[in-house]
mmCIF file of C-alpha atoms in Angstrom:
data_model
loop_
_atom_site.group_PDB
_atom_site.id
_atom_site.type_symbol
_atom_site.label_atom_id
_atom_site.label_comp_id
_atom_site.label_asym_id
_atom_site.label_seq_id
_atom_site.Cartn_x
_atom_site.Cartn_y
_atom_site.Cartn_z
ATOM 1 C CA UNK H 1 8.305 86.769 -101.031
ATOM 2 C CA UNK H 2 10.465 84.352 -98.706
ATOM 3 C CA UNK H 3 13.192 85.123 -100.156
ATOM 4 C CA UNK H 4 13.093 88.592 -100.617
ATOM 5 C CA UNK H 5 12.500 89.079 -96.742
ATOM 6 C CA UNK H 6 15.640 87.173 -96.198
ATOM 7 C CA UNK H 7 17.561 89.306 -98.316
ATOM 8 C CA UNK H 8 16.415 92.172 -96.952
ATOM 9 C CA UNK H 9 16.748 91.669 -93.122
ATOM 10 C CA UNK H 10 19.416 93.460 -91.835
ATOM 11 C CA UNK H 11 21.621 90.734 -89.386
ATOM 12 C CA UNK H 12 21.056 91.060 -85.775
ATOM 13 C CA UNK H 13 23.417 92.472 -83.709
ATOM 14 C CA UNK H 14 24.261 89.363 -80.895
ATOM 15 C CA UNK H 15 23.104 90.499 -77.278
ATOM 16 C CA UNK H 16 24.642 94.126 -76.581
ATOM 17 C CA UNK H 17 26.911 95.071 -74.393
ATOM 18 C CA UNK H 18 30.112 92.559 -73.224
ATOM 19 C CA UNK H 19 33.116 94.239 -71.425
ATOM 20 C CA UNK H 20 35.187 92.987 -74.467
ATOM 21 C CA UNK H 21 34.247 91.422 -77.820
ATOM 22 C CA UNK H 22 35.764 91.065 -81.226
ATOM 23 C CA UNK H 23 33.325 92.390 -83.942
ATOM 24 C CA UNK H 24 33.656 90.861 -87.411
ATOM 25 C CA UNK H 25 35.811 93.282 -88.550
ATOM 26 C CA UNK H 26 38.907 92.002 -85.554
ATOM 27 C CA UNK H 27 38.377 95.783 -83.496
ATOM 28 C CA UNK H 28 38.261 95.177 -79.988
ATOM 29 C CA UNK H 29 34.398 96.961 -78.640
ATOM 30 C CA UNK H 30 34.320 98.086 -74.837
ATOM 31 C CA UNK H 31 31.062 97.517 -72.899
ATOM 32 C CA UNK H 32 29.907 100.671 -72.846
ATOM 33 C CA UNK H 33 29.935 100.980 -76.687
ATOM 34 C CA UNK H 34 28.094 97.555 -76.855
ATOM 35 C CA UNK H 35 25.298 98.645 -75.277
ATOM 36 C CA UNK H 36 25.301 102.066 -76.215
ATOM 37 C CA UNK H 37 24.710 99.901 -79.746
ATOM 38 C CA UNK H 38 22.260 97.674 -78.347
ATOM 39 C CA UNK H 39 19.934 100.257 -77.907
ATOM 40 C CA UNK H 40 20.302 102.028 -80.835
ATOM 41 C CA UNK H 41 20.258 99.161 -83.405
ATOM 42 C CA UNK H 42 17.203 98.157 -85.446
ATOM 43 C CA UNK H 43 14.164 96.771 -83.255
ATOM 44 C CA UNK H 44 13.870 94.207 -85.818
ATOM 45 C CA UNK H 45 16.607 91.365 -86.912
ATOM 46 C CA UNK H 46 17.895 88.039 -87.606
ATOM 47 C CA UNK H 47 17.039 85.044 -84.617
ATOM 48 C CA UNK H 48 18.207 81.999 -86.067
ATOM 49 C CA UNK H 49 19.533 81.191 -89.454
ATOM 50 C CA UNK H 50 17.986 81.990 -92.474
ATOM 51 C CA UNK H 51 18.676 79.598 -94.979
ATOM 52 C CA UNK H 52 17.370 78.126 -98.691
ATOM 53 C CA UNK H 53 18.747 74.554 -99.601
ATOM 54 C CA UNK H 54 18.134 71.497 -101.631
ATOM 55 C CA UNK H 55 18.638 67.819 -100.638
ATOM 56 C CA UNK H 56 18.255 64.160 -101.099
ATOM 57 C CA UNK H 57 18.652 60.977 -98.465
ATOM 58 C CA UNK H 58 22.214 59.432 -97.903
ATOM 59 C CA UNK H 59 21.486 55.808 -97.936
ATOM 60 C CA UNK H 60 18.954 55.171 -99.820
ATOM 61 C CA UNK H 61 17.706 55.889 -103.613
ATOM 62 C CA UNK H 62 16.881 59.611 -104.156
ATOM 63 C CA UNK H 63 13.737 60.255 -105.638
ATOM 64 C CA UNK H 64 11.347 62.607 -106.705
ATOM 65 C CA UNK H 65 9.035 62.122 -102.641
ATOM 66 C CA UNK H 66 12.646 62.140 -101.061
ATOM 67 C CA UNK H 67 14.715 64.622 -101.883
ATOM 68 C CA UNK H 68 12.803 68.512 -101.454
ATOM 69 C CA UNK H 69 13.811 72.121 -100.724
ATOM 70 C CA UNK H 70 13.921 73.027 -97.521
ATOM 71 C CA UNK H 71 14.521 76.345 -95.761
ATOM 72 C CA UNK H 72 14.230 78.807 -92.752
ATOM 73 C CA UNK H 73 12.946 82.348 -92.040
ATOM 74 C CA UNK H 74 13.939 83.428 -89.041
ATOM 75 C CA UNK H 75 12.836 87.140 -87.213
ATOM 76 C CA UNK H 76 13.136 88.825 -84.012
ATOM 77 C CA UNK H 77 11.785 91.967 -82.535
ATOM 78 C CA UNK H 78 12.636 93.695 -79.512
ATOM 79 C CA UNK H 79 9.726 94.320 -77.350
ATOM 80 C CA UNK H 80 11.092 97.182 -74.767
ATOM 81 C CA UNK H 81 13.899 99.874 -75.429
ATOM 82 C CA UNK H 82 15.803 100.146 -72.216
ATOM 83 C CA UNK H 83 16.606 97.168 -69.669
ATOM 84 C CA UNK H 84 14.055 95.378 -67.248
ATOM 85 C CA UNK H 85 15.327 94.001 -64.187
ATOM 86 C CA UNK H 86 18.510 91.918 -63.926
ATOM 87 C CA UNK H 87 19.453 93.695 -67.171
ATOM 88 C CA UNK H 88 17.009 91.902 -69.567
ATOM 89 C CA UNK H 89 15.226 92.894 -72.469
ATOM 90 C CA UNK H 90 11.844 91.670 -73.728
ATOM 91 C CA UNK H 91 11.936 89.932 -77.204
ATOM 92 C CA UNK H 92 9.061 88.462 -79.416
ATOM 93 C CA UNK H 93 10.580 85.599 -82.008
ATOM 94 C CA UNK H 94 8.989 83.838 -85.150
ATOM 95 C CA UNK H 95 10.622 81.261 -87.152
ATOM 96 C CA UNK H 96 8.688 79.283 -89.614
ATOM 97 C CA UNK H 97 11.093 76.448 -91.355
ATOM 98 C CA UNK H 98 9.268 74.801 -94.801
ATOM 99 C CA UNK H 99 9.802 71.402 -96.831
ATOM 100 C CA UNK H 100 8.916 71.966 -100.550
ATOM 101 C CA UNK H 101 8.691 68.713 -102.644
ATOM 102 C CA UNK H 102 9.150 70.675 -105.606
ATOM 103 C CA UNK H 103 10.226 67.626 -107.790
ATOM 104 C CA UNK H 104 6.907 66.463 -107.669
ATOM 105 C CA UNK H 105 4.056 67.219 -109.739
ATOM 106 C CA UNK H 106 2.545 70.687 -108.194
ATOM 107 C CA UNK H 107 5.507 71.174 -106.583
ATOM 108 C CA UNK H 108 3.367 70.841 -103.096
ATOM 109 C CA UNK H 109 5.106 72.527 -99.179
ATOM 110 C CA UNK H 110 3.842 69.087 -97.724
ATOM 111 C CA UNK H 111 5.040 70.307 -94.161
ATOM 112 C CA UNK H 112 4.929 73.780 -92.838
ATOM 113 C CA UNK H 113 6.185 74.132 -89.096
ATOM 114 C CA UNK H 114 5.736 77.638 -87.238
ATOM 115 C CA UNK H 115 7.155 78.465 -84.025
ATOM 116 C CA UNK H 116 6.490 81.804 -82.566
ATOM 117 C CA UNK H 117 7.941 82.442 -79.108
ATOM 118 C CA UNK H 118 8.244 85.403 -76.734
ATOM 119 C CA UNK H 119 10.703 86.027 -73.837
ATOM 120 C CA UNK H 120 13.593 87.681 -71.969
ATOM 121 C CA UNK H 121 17.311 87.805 -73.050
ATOM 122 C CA UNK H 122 20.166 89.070 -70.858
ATOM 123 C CA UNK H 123 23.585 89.468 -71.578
ATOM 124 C CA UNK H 124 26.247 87.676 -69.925
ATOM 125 C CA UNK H 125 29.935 89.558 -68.750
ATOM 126 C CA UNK H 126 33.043 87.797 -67.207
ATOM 127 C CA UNK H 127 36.149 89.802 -66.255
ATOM 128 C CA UNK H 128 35.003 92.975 -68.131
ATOM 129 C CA UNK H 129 34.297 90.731 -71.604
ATOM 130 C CA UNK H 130 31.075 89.603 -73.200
ATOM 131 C CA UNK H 131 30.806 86.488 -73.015
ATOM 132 C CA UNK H 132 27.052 85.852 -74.463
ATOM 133 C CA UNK H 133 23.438 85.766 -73.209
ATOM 134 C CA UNK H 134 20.722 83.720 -71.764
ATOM 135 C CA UNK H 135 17.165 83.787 -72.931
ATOM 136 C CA UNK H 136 13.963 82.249 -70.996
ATOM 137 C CA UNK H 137 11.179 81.810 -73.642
ATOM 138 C CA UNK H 138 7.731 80.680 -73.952
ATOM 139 C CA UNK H 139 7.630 79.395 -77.231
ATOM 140 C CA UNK H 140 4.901 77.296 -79.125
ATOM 141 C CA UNK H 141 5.228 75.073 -82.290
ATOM 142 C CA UNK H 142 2.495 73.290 -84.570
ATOM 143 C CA UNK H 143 2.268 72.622 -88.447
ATOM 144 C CA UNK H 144 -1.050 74.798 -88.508
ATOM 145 C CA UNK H 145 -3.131 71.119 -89.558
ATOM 146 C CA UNK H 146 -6.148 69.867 -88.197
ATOM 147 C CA UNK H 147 -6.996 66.560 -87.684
ATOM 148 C CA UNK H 148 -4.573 63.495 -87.673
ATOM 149 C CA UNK H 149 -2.338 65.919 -89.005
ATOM 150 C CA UNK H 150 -1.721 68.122 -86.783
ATOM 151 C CA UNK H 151 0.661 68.598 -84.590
ATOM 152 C CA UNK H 152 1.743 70.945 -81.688
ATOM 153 C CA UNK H 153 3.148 71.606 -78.320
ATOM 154 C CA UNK H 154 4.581 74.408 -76.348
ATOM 155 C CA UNK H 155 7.422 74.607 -74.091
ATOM 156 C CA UNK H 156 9.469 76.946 -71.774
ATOM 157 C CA UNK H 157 13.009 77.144 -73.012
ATOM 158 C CA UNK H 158 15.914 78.005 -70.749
ATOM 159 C CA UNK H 159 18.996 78.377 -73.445
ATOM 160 C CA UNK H 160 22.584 80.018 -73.249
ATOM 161 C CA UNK H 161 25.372 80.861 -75.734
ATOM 162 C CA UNK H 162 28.666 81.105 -74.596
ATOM 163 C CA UNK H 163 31.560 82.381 -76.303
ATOM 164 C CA UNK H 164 34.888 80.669 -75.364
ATOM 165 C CA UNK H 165 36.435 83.420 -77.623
ATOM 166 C CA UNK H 166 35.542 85.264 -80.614
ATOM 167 C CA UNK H 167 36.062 82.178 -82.319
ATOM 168 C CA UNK H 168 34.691 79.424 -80.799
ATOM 169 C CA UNK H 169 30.762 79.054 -79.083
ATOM 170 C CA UNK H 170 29.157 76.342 -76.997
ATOM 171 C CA UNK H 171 25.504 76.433 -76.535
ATOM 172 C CA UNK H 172 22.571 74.640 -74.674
ATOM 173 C CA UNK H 173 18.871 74.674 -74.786
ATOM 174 C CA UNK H 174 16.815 72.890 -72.088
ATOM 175 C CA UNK H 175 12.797 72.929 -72.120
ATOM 176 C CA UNK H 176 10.025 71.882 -70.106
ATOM 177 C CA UNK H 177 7.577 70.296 -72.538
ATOM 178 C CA UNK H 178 3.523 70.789 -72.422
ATOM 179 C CA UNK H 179 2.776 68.700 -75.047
ATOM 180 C CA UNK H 180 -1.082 69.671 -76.138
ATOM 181 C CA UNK H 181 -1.416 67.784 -79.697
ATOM 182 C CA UNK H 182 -3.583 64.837 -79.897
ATOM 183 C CA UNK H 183 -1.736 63.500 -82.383
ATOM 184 C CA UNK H 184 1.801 63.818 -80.988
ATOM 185 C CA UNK H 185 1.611 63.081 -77.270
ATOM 186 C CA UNK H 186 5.189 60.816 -77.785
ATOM 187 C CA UNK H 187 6.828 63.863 -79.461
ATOM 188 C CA UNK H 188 9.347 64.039 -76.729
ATOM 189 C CA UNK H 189 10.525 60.319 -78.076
ATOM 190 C CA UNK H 190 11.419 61.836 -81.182
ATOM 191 C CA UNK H 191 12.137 65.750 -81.001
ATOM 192 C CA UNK H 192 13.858 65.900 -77.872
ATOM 193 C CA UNK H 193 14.465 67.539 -74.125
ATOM 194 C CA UNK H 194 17.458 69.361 -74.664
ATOM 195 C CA UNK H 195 20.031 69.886 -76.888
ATOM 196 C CA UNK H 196 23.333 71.012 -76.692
ATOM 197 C CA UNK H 197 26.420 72.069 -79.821
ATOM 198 C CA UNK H 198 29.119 74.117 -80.390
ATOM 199 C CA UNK H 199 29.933 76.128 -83.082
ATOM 200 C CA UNK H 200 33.997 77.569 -85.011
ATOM 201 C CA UNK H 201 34.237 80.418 -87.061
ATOM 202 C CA UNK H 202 37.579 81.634 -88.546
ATOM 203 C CA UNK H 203 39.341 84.521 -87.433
ATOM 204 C CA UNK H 204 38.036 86.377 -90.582
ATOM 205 C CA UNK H 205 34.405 84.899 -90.112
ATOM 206 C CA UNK H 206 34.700 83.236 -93.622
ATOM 207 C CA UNK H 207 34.579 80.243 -92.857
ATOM 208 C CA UNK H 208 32.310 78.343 -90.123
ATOM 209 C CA UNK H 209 30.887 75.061 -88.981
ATOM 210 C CA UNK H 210 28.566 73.564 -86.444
ATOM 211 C CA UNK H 211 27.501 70.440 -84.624
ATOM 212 C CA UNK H 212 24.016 70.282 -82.218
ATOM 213 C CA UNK H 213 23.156 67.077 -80.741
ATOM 214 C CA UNK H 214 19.008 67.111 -79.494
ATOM 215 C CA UNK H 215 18.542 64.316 -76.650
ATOM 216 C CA UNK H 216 15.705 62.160 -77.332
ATOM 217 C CA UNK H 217 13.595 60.193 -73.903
ATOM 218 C CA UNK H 218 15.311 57.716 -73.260
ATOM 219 C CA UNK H 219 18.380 56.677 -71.088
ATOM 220 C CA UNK H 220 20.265 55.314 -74.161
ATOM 221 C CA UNK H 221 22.255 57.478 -76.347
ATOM 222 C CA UNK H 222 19.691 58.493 -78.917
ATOM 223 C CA UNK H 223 20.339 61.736 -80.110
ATOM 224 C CA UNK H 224 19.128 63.135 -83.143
ATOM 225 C CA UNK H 225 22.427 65.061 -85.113
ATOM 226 C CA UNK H 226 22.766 68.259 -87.195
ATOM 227 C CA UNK H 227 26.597 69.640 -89.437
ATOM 228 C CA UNK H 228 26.621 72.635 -90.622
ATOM 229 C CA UNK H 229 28.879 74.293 -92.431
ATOM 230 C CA UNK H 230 29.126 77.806 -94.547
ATOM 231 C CA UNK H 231 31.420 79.368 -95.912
ATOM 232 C CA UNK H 232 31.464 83.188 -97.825
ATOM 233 C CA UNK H 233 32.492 83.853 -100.959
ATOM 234 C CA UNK H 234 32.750 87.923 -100.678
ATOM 235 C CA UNK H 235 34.181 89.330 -97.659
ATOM 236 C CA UNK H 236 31.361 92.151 -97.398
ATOM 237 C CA UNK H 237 28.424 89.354 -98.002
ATOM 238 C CA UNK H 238 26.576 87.964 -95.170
ATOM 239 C CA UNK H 239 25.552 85.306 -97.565
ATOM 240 C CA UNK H 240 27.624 81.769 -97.126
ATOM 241 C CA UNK H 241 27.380 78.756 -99.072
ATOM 242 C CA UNK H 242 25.614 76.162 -96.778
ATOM 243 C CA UNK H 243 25.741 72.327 -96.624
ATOM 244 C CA UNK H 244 23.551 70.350 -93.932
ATOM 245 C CA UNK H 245 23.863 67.154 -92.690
ATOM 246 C CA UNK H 246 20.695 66.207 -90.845
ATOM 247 C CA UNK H 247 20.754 62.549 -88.759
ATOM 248 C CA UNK H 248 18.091 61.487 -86.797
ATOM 249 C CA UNK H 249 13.907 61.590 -85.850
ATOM 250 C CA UNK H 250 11.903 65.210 -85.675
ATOM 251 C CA UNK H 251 13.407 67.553 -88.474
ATOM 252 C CA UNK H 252 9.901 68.125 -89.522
ATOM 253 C CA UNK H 253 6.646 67.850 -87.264
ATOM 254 C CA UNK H 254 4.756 66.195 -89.488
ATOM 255 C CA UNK H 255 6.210 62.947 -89.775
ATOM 256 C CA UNK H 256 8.514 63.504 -86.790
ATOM 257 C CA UNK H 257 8.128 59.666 -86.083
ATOM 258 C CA UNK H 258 10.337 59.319 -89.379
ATOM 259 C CA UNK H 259 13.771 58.513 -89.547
ATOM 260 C CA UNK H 260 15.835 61.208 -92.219
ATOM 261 C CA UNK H 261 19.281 61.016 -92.838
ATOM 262 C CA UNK H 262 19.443 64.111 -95.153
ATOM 263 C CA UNK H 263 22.415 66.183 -96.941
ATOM 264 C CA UNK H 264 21.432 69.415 -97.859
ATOM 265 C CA UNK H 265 23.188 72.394 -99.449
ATOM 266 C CA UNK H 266 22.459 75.885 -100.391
ATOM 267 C CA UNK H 267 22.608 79.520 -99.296
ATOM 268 C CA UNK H 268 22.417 80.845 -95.748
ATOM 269 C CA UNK H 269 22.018 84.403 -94.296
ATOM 270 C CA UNK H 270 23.462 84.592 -90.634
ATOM 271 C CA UNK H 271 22.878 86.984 -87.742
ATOM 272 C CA UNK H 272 25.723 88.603 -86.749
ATOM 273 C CA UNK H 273 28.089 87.611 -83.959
ATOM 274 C CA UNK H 274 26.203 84.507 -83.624
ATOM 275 C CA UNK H 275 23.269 82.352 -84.451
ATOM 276 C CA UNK H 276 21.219 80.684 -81.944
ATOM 277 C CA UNK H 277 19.606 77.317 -81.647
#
């Protein structure tokens, strides 16, 4: 079921309008169209990456509790069909992200996270180009447990993506916490208070990588890591091979305390224009 709503999501078209932008295809789109195709595109789209992969520890022994599936589904659906002030529009976003320890007998998901969020996104314009967006969300994330299991918190996201050039995007995505769980009141520790990456795609989009760094507490330089790269085989796909390289605390909520070092690979389905943090 996953992963036939994957396949079937159309890719979401990055934050309309924006002076001047290269689409995938190299053609140069004026503001005016952008928008014009903002608000005529699909309500309903990509978010983040949507992704299916398989992988095992780097440093230690692999082994049927270590290594698992894990992957992403990742939605959005615009809320309102023209512009509220300061040239925002109204989004509601789900992502729910899944590890699968199919090796093992059962083949049990031993860690289900969801995180459903709701806010504004504007488009940004320098010098008569698009240049990205901002979004300010409300967002909330738990494992759906109860118990000494479960874990959750909320937090108001401020995040940007800027495009250098068609090719090249920094991005940064600050929160103020209210952590709620019983069970995870030292979350910040592990999962963060900001993060910040920057992400290269090739002139013809086949090719692509990705670094984020998330900023632990602390006043040391703990930061939990992510690579990414993807690269597609067929020129009209929007399906890329995907390897992951995951370093650090917090990949999953339910043993966010846990150190991972994890290489993953696999497939990945990416909005278009951009993908977002």
């Amino acid at each position: 079921m996953t992963v036939i709503l994957i396949a079937i999501v159309s890719a979401w078209c990055a934050p309309q309008s924006g002076a001047q932008i290269m689409s995938v295809s190299g053609e140069t789109i004026n503001t005016d169209s952008l928008r014009r195709d903002f608000d005529r595109q699909p309500y309903f789209g990509l978010y983040k990456d949507n992704y299916f992969t398989f992988g095992m520890p780097i440093g230690q022994k692999p082994t049927r509790e270590n290594s698992n599936v894990k992957f992403q589904v990742s939605i959005s659906q615009r809320l309102t069909r023209s512009t509220l002030p300061w040239n925002t529009y109204l989004f509601l976003f789900y992502t729910q992200k899944v590890f699968w320890n199919v090796l093992e007998n059962s083949m049990p998901m031993t860690d289900l996270n969801f995180n459903p969020g709701v806010g504004l996104v504007k488009p940004l314009f320098a010098k008569n180009r698009f240049i990205g967006k901002l979004m300010l969300l409300l967002e909330h994330e738990s494992n759906g447990r109860d118990g000494i299991q479960s874990r959750s918190w909320n937090k108001i996201t401020l995040g940007a993506n800027i495009m250098i050039d068609p090719t090249f995007i920094v991005h940064g995505k600050f929160w103020i916490p209210i952590v709620d769980g019983q069970n995870n009141k030292d979350i910040l520790d592990y999962c963060g208070i900001y993060q910040v990456g920057t992400s290269f795609f090739s002139p013809n989009r086949r090719f692509g990588a990705s670094v984020t760094l998330v900023k632990r507490r602390g006043w040391s330089l703990n930061y939990n890591t992510i690579v990414e790269f993807n690269y597609r085989l067929f020129k009209r796909d929007n399906q890329y091979l995907f390897l992951q390289y995951y370093n650090g605390y917090g990949e999953g909520l339910l043993d966010y305390k846990q150190f991972h070092s994890m290489l993953r690979v696999g497939i990945v389905i990416k909005p278009r224009i951009f993908s977002d943090y």
